[in-house]
mmCIF file of C-alpha atoms in Angstrom:
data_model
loop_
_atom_site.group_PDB
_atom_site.id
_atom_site.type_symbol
_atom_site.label_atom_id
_atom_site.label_comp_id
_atom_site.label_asym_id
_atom_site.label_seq_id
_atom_site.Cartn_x
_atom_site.Cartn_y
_atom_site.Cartn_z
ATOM 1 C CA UNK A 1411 -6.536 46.913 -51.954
ATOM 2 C CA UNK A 1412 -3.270 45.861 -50.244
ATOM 3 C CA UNK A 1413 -4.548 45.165 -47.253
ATOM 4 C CA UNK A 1414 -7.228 42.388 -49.012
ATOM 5 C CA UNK A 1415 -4.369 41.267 -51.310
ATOM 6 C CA UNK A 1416 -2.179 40.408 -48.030
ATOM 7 C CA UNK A 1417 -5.062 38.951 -45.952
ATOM 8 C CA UNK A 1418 -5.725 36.770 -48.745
ATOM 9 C CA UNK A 1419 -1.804 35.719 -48.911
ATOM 10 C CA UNK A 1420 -1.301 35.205 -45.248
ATOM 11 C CA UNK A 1421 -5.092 32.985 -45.228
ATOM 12 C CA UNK A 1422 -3.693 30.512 -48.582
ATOM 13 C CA UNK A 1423 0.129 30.160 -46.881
ATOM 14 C CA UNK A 1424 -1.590 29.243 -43.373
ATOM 15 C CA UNK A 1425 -4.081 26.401 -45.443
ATOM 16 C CA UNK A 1426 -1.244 24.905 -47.279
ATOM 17 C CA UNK A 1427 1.341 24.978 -45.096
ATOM 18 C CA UNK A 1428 0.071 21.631 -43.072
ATOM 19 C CA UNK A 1429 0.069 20.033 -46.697
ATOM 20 C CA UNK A 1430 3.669 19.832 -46.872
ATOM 21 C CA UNK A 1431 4.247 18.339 -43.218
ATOM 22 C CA UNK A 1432 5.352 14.628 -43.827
ATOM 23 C CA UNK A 1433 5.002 11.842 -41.611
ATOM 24 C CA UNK A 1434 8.082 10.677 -39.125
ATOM 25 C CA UNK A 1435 10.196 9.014 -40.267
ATOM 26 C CA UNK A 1436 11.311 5.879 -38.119
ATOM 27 C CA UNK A 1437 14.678 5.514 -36.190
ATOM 28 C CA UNK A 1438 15.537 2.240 -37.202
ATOM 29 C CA UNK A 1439 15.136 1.399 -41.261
ATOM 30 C CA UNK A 1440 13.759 -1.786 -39.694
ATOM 31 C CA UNK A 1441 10.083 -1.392 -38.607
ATOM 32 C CA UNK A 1442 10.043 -4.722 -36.869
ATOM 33 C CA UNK A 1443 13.423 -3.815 -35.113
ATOM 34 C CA UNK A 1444 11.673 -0.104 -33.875
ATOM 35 C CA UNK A 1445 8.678 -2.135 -32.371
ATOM 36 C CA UNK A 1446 11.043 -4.408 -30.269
ATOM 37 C CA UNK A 1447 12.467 -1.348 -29.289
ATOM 38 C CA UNK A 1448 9.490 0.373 -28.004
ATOM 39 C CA UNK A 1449 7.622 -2.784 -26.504
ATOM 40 C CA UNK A 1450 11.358 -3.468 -24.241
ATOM 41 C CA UNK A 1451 11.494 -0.010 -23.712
ATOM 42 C CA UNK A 1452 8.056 0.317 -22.583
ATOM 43 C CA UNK A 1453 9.415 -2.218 -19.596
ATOM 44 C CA UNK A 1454 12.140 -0.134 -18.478
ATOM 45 C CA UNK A 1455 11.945 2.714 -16.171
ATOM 46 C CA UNK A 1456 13.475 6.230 -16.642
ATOM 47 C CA UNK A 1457 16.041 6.564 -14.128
ATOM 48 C CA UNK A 1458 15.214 10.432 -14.231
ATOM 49 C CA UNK A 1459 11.706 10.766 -14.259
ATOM 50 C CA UNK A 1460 11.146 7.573 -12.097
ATOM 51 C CA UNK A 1461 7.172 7.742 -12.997
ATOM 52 C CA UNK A 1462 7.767 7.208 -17.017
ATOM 53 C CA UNK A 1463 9.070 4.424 -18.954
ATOM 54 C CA UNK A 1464 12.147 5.124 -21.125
ATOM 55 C CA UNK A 1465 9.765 4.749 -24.329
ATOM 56 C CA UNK A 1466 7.662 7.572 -22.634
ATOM 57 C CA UNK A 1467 10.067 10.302 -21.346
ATOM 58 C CA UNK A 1468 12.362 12.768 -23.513
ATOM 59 C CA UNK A 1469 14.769 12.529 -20.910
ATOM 60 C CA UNK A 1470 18.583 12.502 -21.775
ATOM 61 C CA UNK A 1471 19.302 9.293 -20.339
ATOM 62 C CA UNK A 1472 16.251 7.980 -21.555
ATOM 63 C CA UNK A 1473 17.274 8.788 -24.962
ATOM 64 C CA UNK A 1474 20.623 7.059 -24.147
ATOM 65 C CA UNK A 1475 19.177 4.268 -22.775
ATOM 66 C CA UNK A 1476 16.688 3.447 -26.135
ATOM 67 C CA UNK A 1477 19.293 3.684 -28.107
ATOM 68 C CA UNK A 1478 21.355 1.368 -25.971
ATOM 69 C CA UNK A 1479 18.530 -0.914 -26.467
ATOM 70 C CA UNK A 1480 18.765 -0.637 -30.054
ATOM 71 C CA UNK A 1481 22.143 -1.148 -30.356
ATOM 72 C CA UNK A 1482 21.785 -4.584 -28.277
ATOM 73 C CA UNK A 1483 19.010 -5.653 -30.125
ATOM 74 C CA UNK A 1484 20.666 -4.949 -33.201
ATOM 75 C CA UNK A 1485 23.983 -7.069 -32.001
ATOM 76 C CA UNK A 1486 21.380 -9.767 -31.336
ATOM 77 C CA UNK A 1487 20.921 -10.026 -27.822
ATOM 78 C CA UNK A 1488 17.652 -11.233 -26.894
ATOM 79 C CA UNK A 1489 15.277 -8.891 -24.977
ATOM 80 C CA UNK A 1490 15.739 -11.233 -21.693
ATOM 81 C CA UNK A 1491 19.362 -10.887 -21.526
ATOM 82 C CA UNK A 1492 18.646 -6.687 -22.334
ATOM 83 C CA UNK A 1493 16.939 -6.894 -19.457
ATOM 84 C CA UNK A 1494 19.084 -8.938 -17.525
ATOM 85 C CA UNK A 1495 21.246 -6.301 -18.069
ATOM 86 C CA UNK A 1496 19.537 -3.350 -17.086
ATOM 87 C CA UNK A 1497 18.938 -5.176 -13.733
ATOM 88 C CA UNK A 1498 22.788 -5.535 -13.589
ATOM 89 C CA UNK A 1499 23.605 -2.366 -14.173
ATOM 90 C CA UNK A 1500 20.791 -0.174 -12.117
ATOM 91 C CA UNK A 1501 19.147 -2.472 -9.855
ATOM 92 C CA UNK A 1502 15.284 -3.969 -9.834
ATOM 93 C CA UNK A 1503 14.282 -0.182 -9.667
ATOM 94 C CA UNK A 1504 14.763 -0.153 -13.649
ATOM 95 C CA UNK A 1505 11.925 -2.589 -14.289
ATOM 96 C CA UNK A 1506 8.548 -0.616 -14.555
ATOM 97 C CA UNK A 1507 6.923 -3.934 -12.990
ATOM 98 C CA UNK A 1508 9.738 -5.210 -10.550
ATOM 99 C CA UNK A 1509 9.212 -9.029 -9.547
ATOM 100 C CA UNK A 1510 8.007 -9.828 -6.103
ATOM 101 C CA UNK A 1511 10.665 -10.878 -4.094
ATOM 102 C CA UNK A 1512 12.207 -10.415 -0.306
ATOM 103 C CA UNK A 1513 13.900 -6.753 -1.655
ATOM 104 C CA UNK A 1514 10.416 -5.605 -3.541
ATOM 105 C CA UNK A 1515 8.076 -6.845 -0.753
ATOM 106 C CA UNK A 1516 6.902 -3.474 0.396
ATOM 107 C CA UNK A 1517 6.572 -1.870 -2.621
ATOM 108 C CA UNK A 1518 3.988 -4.633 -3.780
ATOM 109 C CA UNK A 1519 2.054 -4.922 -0.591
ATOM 110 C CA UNK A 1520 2.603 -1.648 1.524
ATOM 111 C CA UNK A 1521 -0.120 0.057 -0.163
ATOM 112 C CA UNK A 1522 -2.718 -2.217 0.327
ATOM 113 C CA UNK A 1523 -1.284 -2.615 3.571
ATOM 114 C CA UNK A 1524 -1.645 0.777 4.540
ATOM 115 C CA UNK A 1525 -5.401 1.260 3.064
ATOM 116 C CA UNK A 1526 -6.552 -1.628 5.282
ATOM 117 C CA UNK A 1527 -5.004 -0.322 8.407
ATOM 118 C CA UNK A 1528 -6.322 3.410 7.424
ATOM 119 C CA UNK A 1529 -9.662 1.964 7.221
ATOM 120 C CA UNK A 1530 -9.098 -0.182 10.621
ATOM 121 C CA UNK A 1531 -7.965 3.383 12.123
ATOM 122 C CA UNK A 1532 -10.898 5.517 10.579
ATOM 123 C CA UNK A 1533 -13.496 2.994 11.685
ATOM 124 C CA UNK A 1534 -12.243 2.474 15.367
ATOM 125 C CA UNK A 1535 -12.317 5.915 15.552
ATOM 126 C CA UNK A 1536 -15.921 6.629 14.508
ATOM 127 C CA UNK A 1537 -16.844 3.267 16.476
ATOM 128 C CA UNK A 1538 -15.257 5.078 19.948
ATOM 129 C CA UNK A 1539 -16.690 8.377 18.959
ATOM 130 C CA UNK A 1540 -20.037 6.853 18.778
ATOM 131 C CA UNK A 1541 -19.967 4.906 22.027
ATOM 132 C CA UNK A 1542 -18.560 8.486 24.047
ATOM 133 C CA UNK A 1543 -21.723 9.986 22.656
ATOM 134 C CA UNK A 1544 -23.964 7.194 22.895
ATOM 135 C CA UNK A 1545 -23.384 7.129 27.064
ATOM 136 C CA UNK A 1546 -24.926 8.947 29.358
ATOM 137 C CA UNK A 1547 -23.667 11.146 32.292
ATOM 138 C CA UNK A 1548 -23.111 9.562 35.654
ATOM 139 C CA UNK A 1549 -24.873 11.425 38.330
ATOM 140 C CA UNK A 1550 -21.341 12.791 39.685
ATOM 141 C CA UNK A 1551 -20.586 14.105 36.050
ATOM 142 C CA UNK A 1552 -23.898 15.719 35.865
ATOM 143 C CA UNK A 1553 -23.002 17.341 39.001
ATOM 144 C CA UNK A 1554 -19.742 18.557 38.007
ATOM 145 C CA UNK A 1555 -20.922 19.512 35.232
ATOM 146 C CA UNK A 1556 -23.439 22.159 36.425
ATOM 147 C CA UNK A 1557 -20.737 23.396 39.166
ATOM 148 C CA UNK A 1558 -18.436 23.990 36.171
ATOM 149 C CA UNK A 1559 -21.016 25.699 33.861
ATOM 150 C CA UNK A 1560 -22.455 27.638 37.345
ATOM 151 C CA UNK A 1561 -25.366 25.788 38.537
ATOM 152 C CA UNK A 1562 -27.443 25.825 34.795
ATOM 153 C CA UNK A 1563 -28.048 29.659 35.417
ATOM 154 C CA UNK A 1564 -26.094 30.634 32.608
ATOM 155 C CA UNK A 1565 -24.050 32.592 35.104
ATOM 156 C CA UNK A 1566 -19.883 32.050 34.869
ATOM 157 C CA UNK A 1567 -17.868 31.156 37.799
#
């Protein structure tokens, strides 16, 4: 009978228990304010992680740097001149879609550089490999050949 009685606790606490979970709450008392926040920080890399945004990662800094963002935007800065500082402070790097310029040249057309000249490699390869098979032996190569192999007799030098 105790063993029913508890089974039948634990089973109604595990049901309700989701029931009293409430939704999160924002940051910022200012909705509008929280969605600036995440659309700028959505822009910005995370230093630490380098393959996130800071909106994405739970990294220290990117906490810091969010918040940083709120503060500014709460001073009134506009999300250009946020930016413009970020930039300042750690370099084009910050910006999950750097500009193209003479410092980010490589970064925007290195990869498509090196897929075209991966390609250029992989098909002069299988064009040279073709044309070494696709010729025939000269009569002195067929004759080195068998003195090599001993005569065609199947018998080793």
């Amino acid at each position: 009978m105790n063993h029913k009685l508890l089974t039948t606790v634990l089973l109604l606490t595990a049901c309700t228990t989701p029931v009293l979970a409430g939704e999160a709450q924002p940051a910022a008392a200012d909705v509008a304010l929280e969605k600036r926040v995440t659309a700028l920080s959505a822009e910005l890399r995370c230093m630490v992680c380098q393959n996130q945004t800071i909106a994405d990662s739970n990294a220290p800094l990117a906490v810091d740097l969010r918040s940083q963002v709120r503060e500014k935007l709460t001073s009134g800065m506009s999300e250009g001149d946020i930016i413009d500082f970020m930039v300042a402070r750690y370099g084009d790097f910050v910006l999950y879609r750097p500009p193209v310029k003479a410092t980010t040249v490589l970064l925007w057309f290195g990869p498509p550089l090196l897929l075209i000249a991966g390609l250029w490699l992989f098909a002069r390869t299988v064009l040279r490999r073709r044309a070494a098979a696709a010729s025939p032996l000269s009569a002195d190569e067929q004759a080195r050949a068998r003195a090599l192999l001993g005569n065609g007799n199947g018998d080793r030098p």
